[in-house]
Short mmCIF file of N, CA and C in Angstrom, two decimals:
data_model
loop_
_atom_site.label_atom_id
_atom_site.label_comp_id
_atom_site.label_asym_id
_atom_site.label_seq_id
_atom_site.Cartn_x
_atom_site.Cartn_y
_atom_site.Cartn_z
N UNK A 1356 -12.84 -63.87 -30.35
CA UNK A 1356 -12.36 -62.64 -29.85
C UNK A 1356 -10.87 -62.48 -30.05
N UNK A 1357 -10.21 -63.49 -30.49
CA UNK A 1357 -8.78 -63.37 -30.71
C UNK A 1357 -8.53 -62.49 -31.92
N UNK A 1358 -7.46 -61.69 -31.81
CA UNK A 1358 -7.14 -60.79 -32.91
C UNK A 1358 -7.81 -59.44 -32.79
N UNK A 1359 -8.80 -59.33 -31.92
CA UNK A 1359 -9.47 -58.05 -31.73
C UNK A 1359 -8.95 -57.38 -30.46
N UNK A 1360 -8.79 -56.12 -30.53
CA UNK A 1360 -8.36 -55.40 -29.34
C UNK A 1360 -9.53 -54.58 -28.83
N UNK A 1361 -9.68 -54.60 -27.55
CA UNK A 1361 -10.76 -53.84 -26.94
C UNK A 1361 -10.34 -52.37 -26.86
N UNK A 1362 -11.21 -51.51 -27.33
CA UNK A 1362 -10.94 -50.09 -27.23
C UNK A 1362 -11.91 -49.46 -26.25
N UNK A 1363 -11.38 -48.58 -25.48
CA UNK A 1363 -12.20 -47.87 -24.51
C UNK A 1363 -12.57 -46.53 -25.12
N UNK A 1364 -13.86 -46.24 -25.18
CA UNK A 1364 -14.25 -44.95 -25.75
C UNK A 1364 -13.68 -43.81 -24.90
N UNK A 1365 -13.15 -42.83 -25.58
CA UNK A 1365 -12.54 -41.72 -24.85
C UNK A 1365 -13.60 -40.65 -24.57
N UNK A 1366 -14.18 -40.75 -23.40
CA UNK A 1366 -15.15 -39.76 -22.98
C UNK A 1366 -14.48 -38.79 -22.03
N UNK A 1367 -14.81 -37.56 -22.18
CA UNK A 1367 -14.27 -36.58 -21.25
C UNK A 1367 -15.34 -36.24 -20.24
N UNK A 1368 -14.92 -36.15 -19.01
CA UNK A 1368 -15.84 -35.75 -17.95
C UNK A 1368 -15.78 -34.24 -17.81
N UNK A 1369 -16.92 -33.61 -17.64
CA UNK A 1369 -16.90 -32.16 -17.49
C UNK A 1369 -16.28 -31.77 -16.14
N UNK A 1370 -15.69 -30.60 -16.12
CA UNK A 1370 -15.10 -30.09 -14.88
C UNK A 1370 -16.21 -29.78 -13.88
N UNK A 1371 -15.90 -29.93 -12.61
CA UNK A 1371 -16.89 -29.63 -11.58
C UNK A 1371 -16.94 -28.12 -11.35
N UNK A 1372 -18.06 -27.61 -10.85
CA UNK A 1372 -18.15 -26.18 -10.57
C UNK A 1372 -17.08 -25.70 -9.59
N UNK A 1373 -16.77 -26.51 -8.57
CA UNK A 1373 -15.72 -26.14 -7.60
C UNK A 1373 -14.37 -26.06 -8.28
N UNK A 1374 -14.11 -27.02 -9.16
CA UNK A 1374 -12.83 -27.07 -9.87
C UNK A 1374 -12.69 -25.84 -10.78
N UNK A 1375 -13.76 -25.49 -11.47
CA UNK A 1375 -13.74 -24.32 -12.34
C UNK A 1375 -13.53 -23.04 -11.53
N UNK A 1376 -14.21 -22.92 -10.40
CA UNK A 1376 -14.06 -21.73 -9.57
C UNK A 1376 -12.63 -21.59 -9.08
N UNK A 1377 -12.03 -22.70 -8.66
CA UNK A 1377 -10.65 -22.68 -8.18
C UNK A 1377 -9.69 -22.30 -9.30
N UNK A 1378 -9.88 -22.88 -10.47
CA UNK A 1378 -9.01 -22.58 -11.61
C UNK A 1378 -9.15 -21.11 -12.02
N UNK A 1379 -10.35 -20.58 -11.98
CA UNK A 1379 -10.54 -19.17 -12.34
C UNK A 1379 -9.88 -18.25 -11.33
N UNK A 1380 -9.95 -18.63 -10.06
CA UNK A 1380 -9.30 -17.83 -9.02
C UNK A 1380 -7.78 -17.82 -9.23
N UNK A 1381 -7.21 -18.99 -9.53
CA UNK A 1381 -5.77 -19.08 -9.80
C UNK A 1381 -5.43 -18.22 -11.02
N UNK A 1382 -6.24 -18.33 -12.06
CA UNK A 1382 -6.01 -17.57 -13.28
C UNK A 1382 -6.01 -16.07 -13.00
N UNK A 1383 -6.94 -15.63 -12.19
CA UNK A 1383 -7.05 -14.21 -11.88
C UNK A 1383 -5.90 -13.74 -10.98
N UNK A 1384 -5.58 -14.53 -9.97
CA UNK A 1384 -4.52 -14.16 -9.03
C UNK A 1384 -3.16 -14.10 -9.71
N UNK A 1385 -2.93 -15.01 -10.64
CA UNK A 1385 -1.61 -15.11 -11.27
C UNK A 1385 -1.56 -14.44 -12.64
N UNK A 1386 -2.69 -13.87 -13.03
CA UNK A 1386 -2.76 -13.15 -14.29
C UNK A 1386 -2.34 -14.02 -15.48
N UNK A 1387 -2.91 -15.23 -15.53
CA UNK A 1387 -2.66 -16.14 -16.64
C UNK A 1387 -3.99 -16.51 -17.30
N UNK A 1388 -3.91 -16.88 -18.55
CA UNK A 1388 -5.11 -17.24 -19.30
C UNK A 1388 -5.51 -18.67 -18.99
N UNK A 1389 -6.79 -18.87 -18.76
CA UNK A 1389 -7.35 -20.21 -18.57
C UNK A 1389 -8.07 -20.58 -19.87
N UNK A 1390 -7.42 -21.40 -20.73
CA UNK A 1390 -8.00 -21.71 -22.04
C UNK A 1390 -9.37 -22.39 -21.93
N UNK A 1391 -10.23 -22.03 -22.86
CA UNK A 1391 -11.60 -22.57 -22.90
C UNK A 1391 -11.58 -24.09 -23.04
N UNK A 1392 -10.71 -24.62 -23.87
CA UNK A 1392 -10.67 -26.06 -24.10
C UNK A 1392 -10.33 -26.81 -22.81
N UNK A 1393 -9.44 -26.24 -22.01
CA UNK A 1393 -9.04 -26.86 -20.74
C UNK A 1393 -10.22 -26.92 -19.79
N UNK A 1394 -11.08 -25.91 -19.82
CA UNK A 1394 -12.22 -25.85 -18.91
C UNK A 1394 -13.27 -26.92 -19.19
N UNK A 1395 -13.19 -27.55 -20.35
CA UNK A 1395 -14.20 -28.52 -20.74
C UNK A 1395 -13.92 -29.93 -20.24
N UNK A 1396 -12.68 -30.20 -19.81
CA UNK A 1396 -12.28 -31.55 -19.43
C UNK A 1396 -11.74 -31.56 -18.00
N UNK A 1397 -12.32 -32.37 -17.16
CA UNK A 1397 -11.94 -32.44 -15.74
C UNK A 1397 -10.46 -32.76 -15.55
N UNK A 1398 -9.97 -33.71 -16.32
CA UNK A 1398 -8.58 -34.14 -16.15
C UNK A 1398 -7.59 -33.10 -16.69
N UNK A 1399 -7.93 -32.49 -17.81
CA UNK A 1399 -7.07 -31.44 -18.36
C UNK A 1399 -7.03 -30.24 -17.42
N UNK A 1400 -8.17 -29.90 -16.85
CA UNK A 1400 -8.22 -28.77 -15.92
C UNK A 1400 -7.42 -29.07 -14.67
N UNK A 1401 -7.48 -30.30 -14.21
CA UNK A 1401 -6.69 -30.70 -13.05
C UNK A 1401 -5.20 -30.58 -13.34
N UNK A 1402 -4.78 -30.99 -14.53
CA UNK A 1402 -3.37 -30.86 -14.92
C UNK A 1402 -2.96 -29.39 -14.99
N UNK A 1403 -3.86 -28.55 -15.53
CA UNK A 1403 -3.57 -27.12 -15.64
C UNK A 1403 -3.40 -26.50 -14.25
N UNK A 1404 -4.28 -26.86 -13.32
CA UNK A 1404 -4.20 -26.35 -11.95
C UNK A 1404 -2.87 -26.77 -11.32
N UNK A 1405 -2.52 -28.04 -11.45
CA UNK A 1405 -1.26 -28.52 -10.89
C UNK A 1405 -0.07 -27.77 -11.47
N UNK A 1406 -0.09 -27.54 -12.77
CA UNK A 1406 1.02 -26.83 -13.42
C UNK A 1406 1.13 -25.40 -12.91
N UNK A 1407 -0.01 -24.75 -12.69
CA UNK A 1407 0.01 -23.38 -12.19
C UNK A 1407 0.52 -23.31 -10.76
N UNK A 1408 0.15 -24.29 -9.96
CA UNK A 1408 0.58 -24.30 -8.56
C UNK A 1408 2.07 -24.62 -8.43
N UNK A 1409 2.62 -25.31 -9.42
CA UNK A 1409 4.04 -25.66 -9.38
C UNK A 1409 4.91 -24.61 -10.06
N UNK A 1410 4.29 -23.61 -10.67
CA UNK A 1410 5.06 -22.56 -11.36
C UNK A 1410 5.91 -21.81 -10.34
N UNK A 1411 7.12 -21.45 -10.71
CA UNK A 1411 7.98 -20.73 -9.77
C UNK A 1411 7.39 -19.37 -9.40
N UNK A 1412 7.75 -18.92 -8.22
CA UNK A 1412 7.23 -17.66 -7.70
C UNK A 1412 7.62 -16.47 -8.59
N UNK A 1413 8.70 -16.59 -9.32
CA UNK A 1413 9.16 -15.49 -10.18
C UNK A 1413 8.15 -15.19 -11.29
N UNK A 1414 7.35 -16.18 -11.67
CA UNK A 1414 6.37 -15.97 -12.72
C UNK A 1414 5.16 -15.19 -12.23
N UNK A 1415 5.02 -15.06 -10.94
CA UNK A 1415 3.86 -14.38 -10.38
C UNK A 1415 4.07 -12.87 -10.38
N UNK A 1416 2.98 -12.16 -10.30
CA UNK A 1416 3.01 -10.70 -10.26
C UNK A 1416 3.58 -10.26 -8.91
N UNK A 1417 4.65 -9.47 -8.92
CA UNK A 1417 5.27 -9.06 -7.65
C UNK A 1417 4.51 -7.96 -6.92
N UNK A 1418 3.54 -7.35 -7.58
CA UNK A 1418 2.82 -6.24 -6.96
C UNK A 1418 1.89 -6.73 -5.86
N UNK A 1419 1.61 -5.87 -4.89
CA UNK A 1419 0.70 -6.26 -3.81
C UNK A 1419 -0.73 -6.41 -4.33
N UNK A 1420 -1.51 -7.20 -3.63
CA UNK A 1420 -2.90 -7.38 -4.02
C UNK A 1420 -3.70 -6.12 -3.67
N UNK A 1421 -4.86 -6.01 -4.27
CA UNK A 1421 -5.71 -4.85 -3.99
C UNK A 1421 -6.13 -4.83 -2.52
N UNK A 1422 -6.31 -6.01 -1.94
CA UNK A 1422 -6.67 -6.07 -0.51
C UNK A 1422 -5.53 -5.57 0.37
N UNK A 1423 -4.29 -5.93 0.00
CA UNK A 1423 -3.14 -5.44 0.75
C UNK A 1423 -3.06 -3.92 0.68
N UNK A 1424 -3.24 -3.38 -0.51
CA UNK A 1424 -3.15 -1.93 -0.70
C UNK A 1424 -4.24 -1.23 0.12
N UNK A 1425 -5.45 -1.75 0.03
CA UNK A 1425 -6.56 -1.13 0.78
C UNK A 1425 -6.29 -1.16 2.28
N UNK A 1426 -5.80 -2.29 2.78
CA UNK A 1426 -5.53 -2.42 4.20
C UNK A 1426 -4.40 -1.47 4.62
N UNK A 1427 -3.36 -1.40 3.82
CA UNK A 1427 -2.24 -0.50 4.13
C UNK A 1427 -2.69 0.96 4.14
N UNK A 1428 -3.52 1.33 3.18
CA UNK A 1428 -4.01 2.71 3.13
C UNK A 1428 -4.90 3.01 4.34
N UNK A 1429 -5.67 2.03 4.77
CA UNK A 1429 -6.50 2.21 5.96
C UNK A 1429 -5.62 2.42 7.20
N UNK A 1430 -4.58 1.63 7.32
CA UNK A 1430 -3.64 1.78 8.45
C UNK A 1430 -3.00 3.17 8.39
N UNK A 1431 -2.59 3.58 7.19
CA UNK A 1431 -1.94 4.88 7.04
C UNK A 1431 -2.88 6.02 7.45
N UNK A 1432 -4.15 5.91 7.09
CA UNK A 1432 -5.12 6.94 7.50
C UNK A 1432 -5.26 6.99 9.01
N UNK A 1433 -5.36 5.80 9.63
CA UNK A 1433 -5.51 5.73 11.09
C UNK A 1433 -4.30 6.35 11.78
N UNK A 1434 -3.11 6.05 11.26
CA UNK A 1434 -1.87 6.54 11.88
C UNK A 1434 -1.45 7.91 11.34
N UNK A 1435 -2.24 8.44 10.41
CA UNK A 1435 -1.93 9.73 9.78
C UNK A 1435 -0.51 9.74 9.22
N UNK A 1436 -0.24 8.70 8.45
CA UNK A 1436 1.05 8.58 7.79
C UNK A 1436 0.83 8.21 6.32
N UNK A 1437 1.91 7.89 5.64
CA UNK A 1437 1.84 7.56 4.21
C UNK A 1437 2.50 6.21 3.97
N UNK A 1438 1.94 5.44 3.08
CA UNK A 1438 2.56 4.17 2.68
C UNK A 1438 3.67 4.52 1.68
N UNK A 1439 4.90 4.07 1.93
CA UNK A 1439 6.00 4.38 1.00
C UNK A 1439 5.72 3.86 -0.41
N UNK A 1440 6.17 4.63 -1.40
CA UNK A 1440 5.92 4.29 -2.81
C UNK A 1440 6.46 2.91 -3.18
N UNK A 1441 7.62 2.54 -2.65
CA UNK A 1441 8.21 1.24 -3.02
C UNK A 1441 7.33 0.07 -2.58
N UNK A 1442 6.50 0.29 -1.58
CA UNK A 1442 5.59 -0.78 -1.12
C UNK A 1442 4.53 -1.12 -2.17
N UNK A 1443 4.20 -0.14 -3.01
CA UNK A 1443 3.19 -0.37 -4.04
C UNK A 1443 3.76 -1.18 -5.22
N UNK A 1444 5.06 -1.41 -5.22
CA UNK A 1444 5.69 -2.18 -6.30
C UNK A 1444 6.09 -3.59 -5.90
N UNK A 1445 6.02 -3.90 -4.59
CA UNK A 1445 6.48 -5.21 -4.12
C UNK A 1445 5.59 -5.71 -2.99
N UNK A 1446 4.98 -6.86 -3.19
CA UNK A 1446 4.05 -7.41 -2.20
C UNK A 1446 4.74 -7.77 -0.89
N UNK A 1447 6.01 -8.17 -0.94
CA UNK A 1447 6.73 -8.51 0.28
C UNK A 1447 6.98 -7.25 1.11
N UNK A 1448 7.40 -6.17 0.44
CA UNK A 1448 7.60 -4.91 1.16
C UNK A 1448 6.29 -4.41 1.76
N UNK A 1449 5.22 -4.54 1.01
CA UNK A 1449 3.91 -4.10 1.51
C UNK A 1449 3.52 -4.92 2.73
N UNK A 1450 3.74 -6.21 2.68
CA UNK A 1450 3.42 -7.07 3.81
C UNK A 1450 4.23 -6.68 5.04
N UNK A 1451 5.50 -6.41 4.85
CA UNK A 1451 6.36 -6.00 5.97
C UNK A 1451 5.90 -4.66 6.55
N UNK A 1452 5.54 -3.72 5.66
CA UNK A 1452 5.07 -2.42 6.14
C UNK A 1452 3.79 -2.58 6.95
N UNK A 1453 2.88 -3.40 6.45
CA UNK A 1453 1.62 -3.65 7.18
C UNK A 1453 1.93 -4.26 8.55
N UNK A 1454 2.77 -5.28 8.57
CA UNK A 1454 3.10 -5.93 9.84
C UNK A 1454 3.72 -4.97 10.86
N UNK A 1455 4.55 -4.06 10.38
CA UNK A 1455 5.21 -3.15 11.30
C UNK A 1455 4.37 -1.93 11.67
N UNK A 1456 3.23 -1.75 11.00
CA UNK A 1456 2.40 -0.57 11.26
C UNK A 1456 0.98 -0.90 11.69
N UNK A 1457 0.71 -2.15 12.01
CA UNK A 1457 -0.66 -2.50 12.43
C UNK A 1457 -1.05 -1.70 13.66
N UNK A 1458 -2.30 -1.22 13.67
CA UNK A 1458 -2.76 -0.44 14.84
C UNK A 1458 -2.93 -1.30 16.09
#
């Protein structure tokens, strides 16, 4: 056995369904592409998830989520008021408006 080096076959483990669901949710929330090749390997997908979670907040979409908008519009209907236009461009402003106008 001297002179021979043992090689470990490089097998890739498939990603788990939970891992794929989480990665797809991140991809959708942050509006980034989840490459097909990454989805095939558990370890590569884990690295991709970690990289997305460590991305600075500036890379994220500043607009409010559809749930925020729907909730704000519901509050506005109840209070018979209007959600300011600038709130539709910034999730932080929308959050503040919601907090200050909750019924």
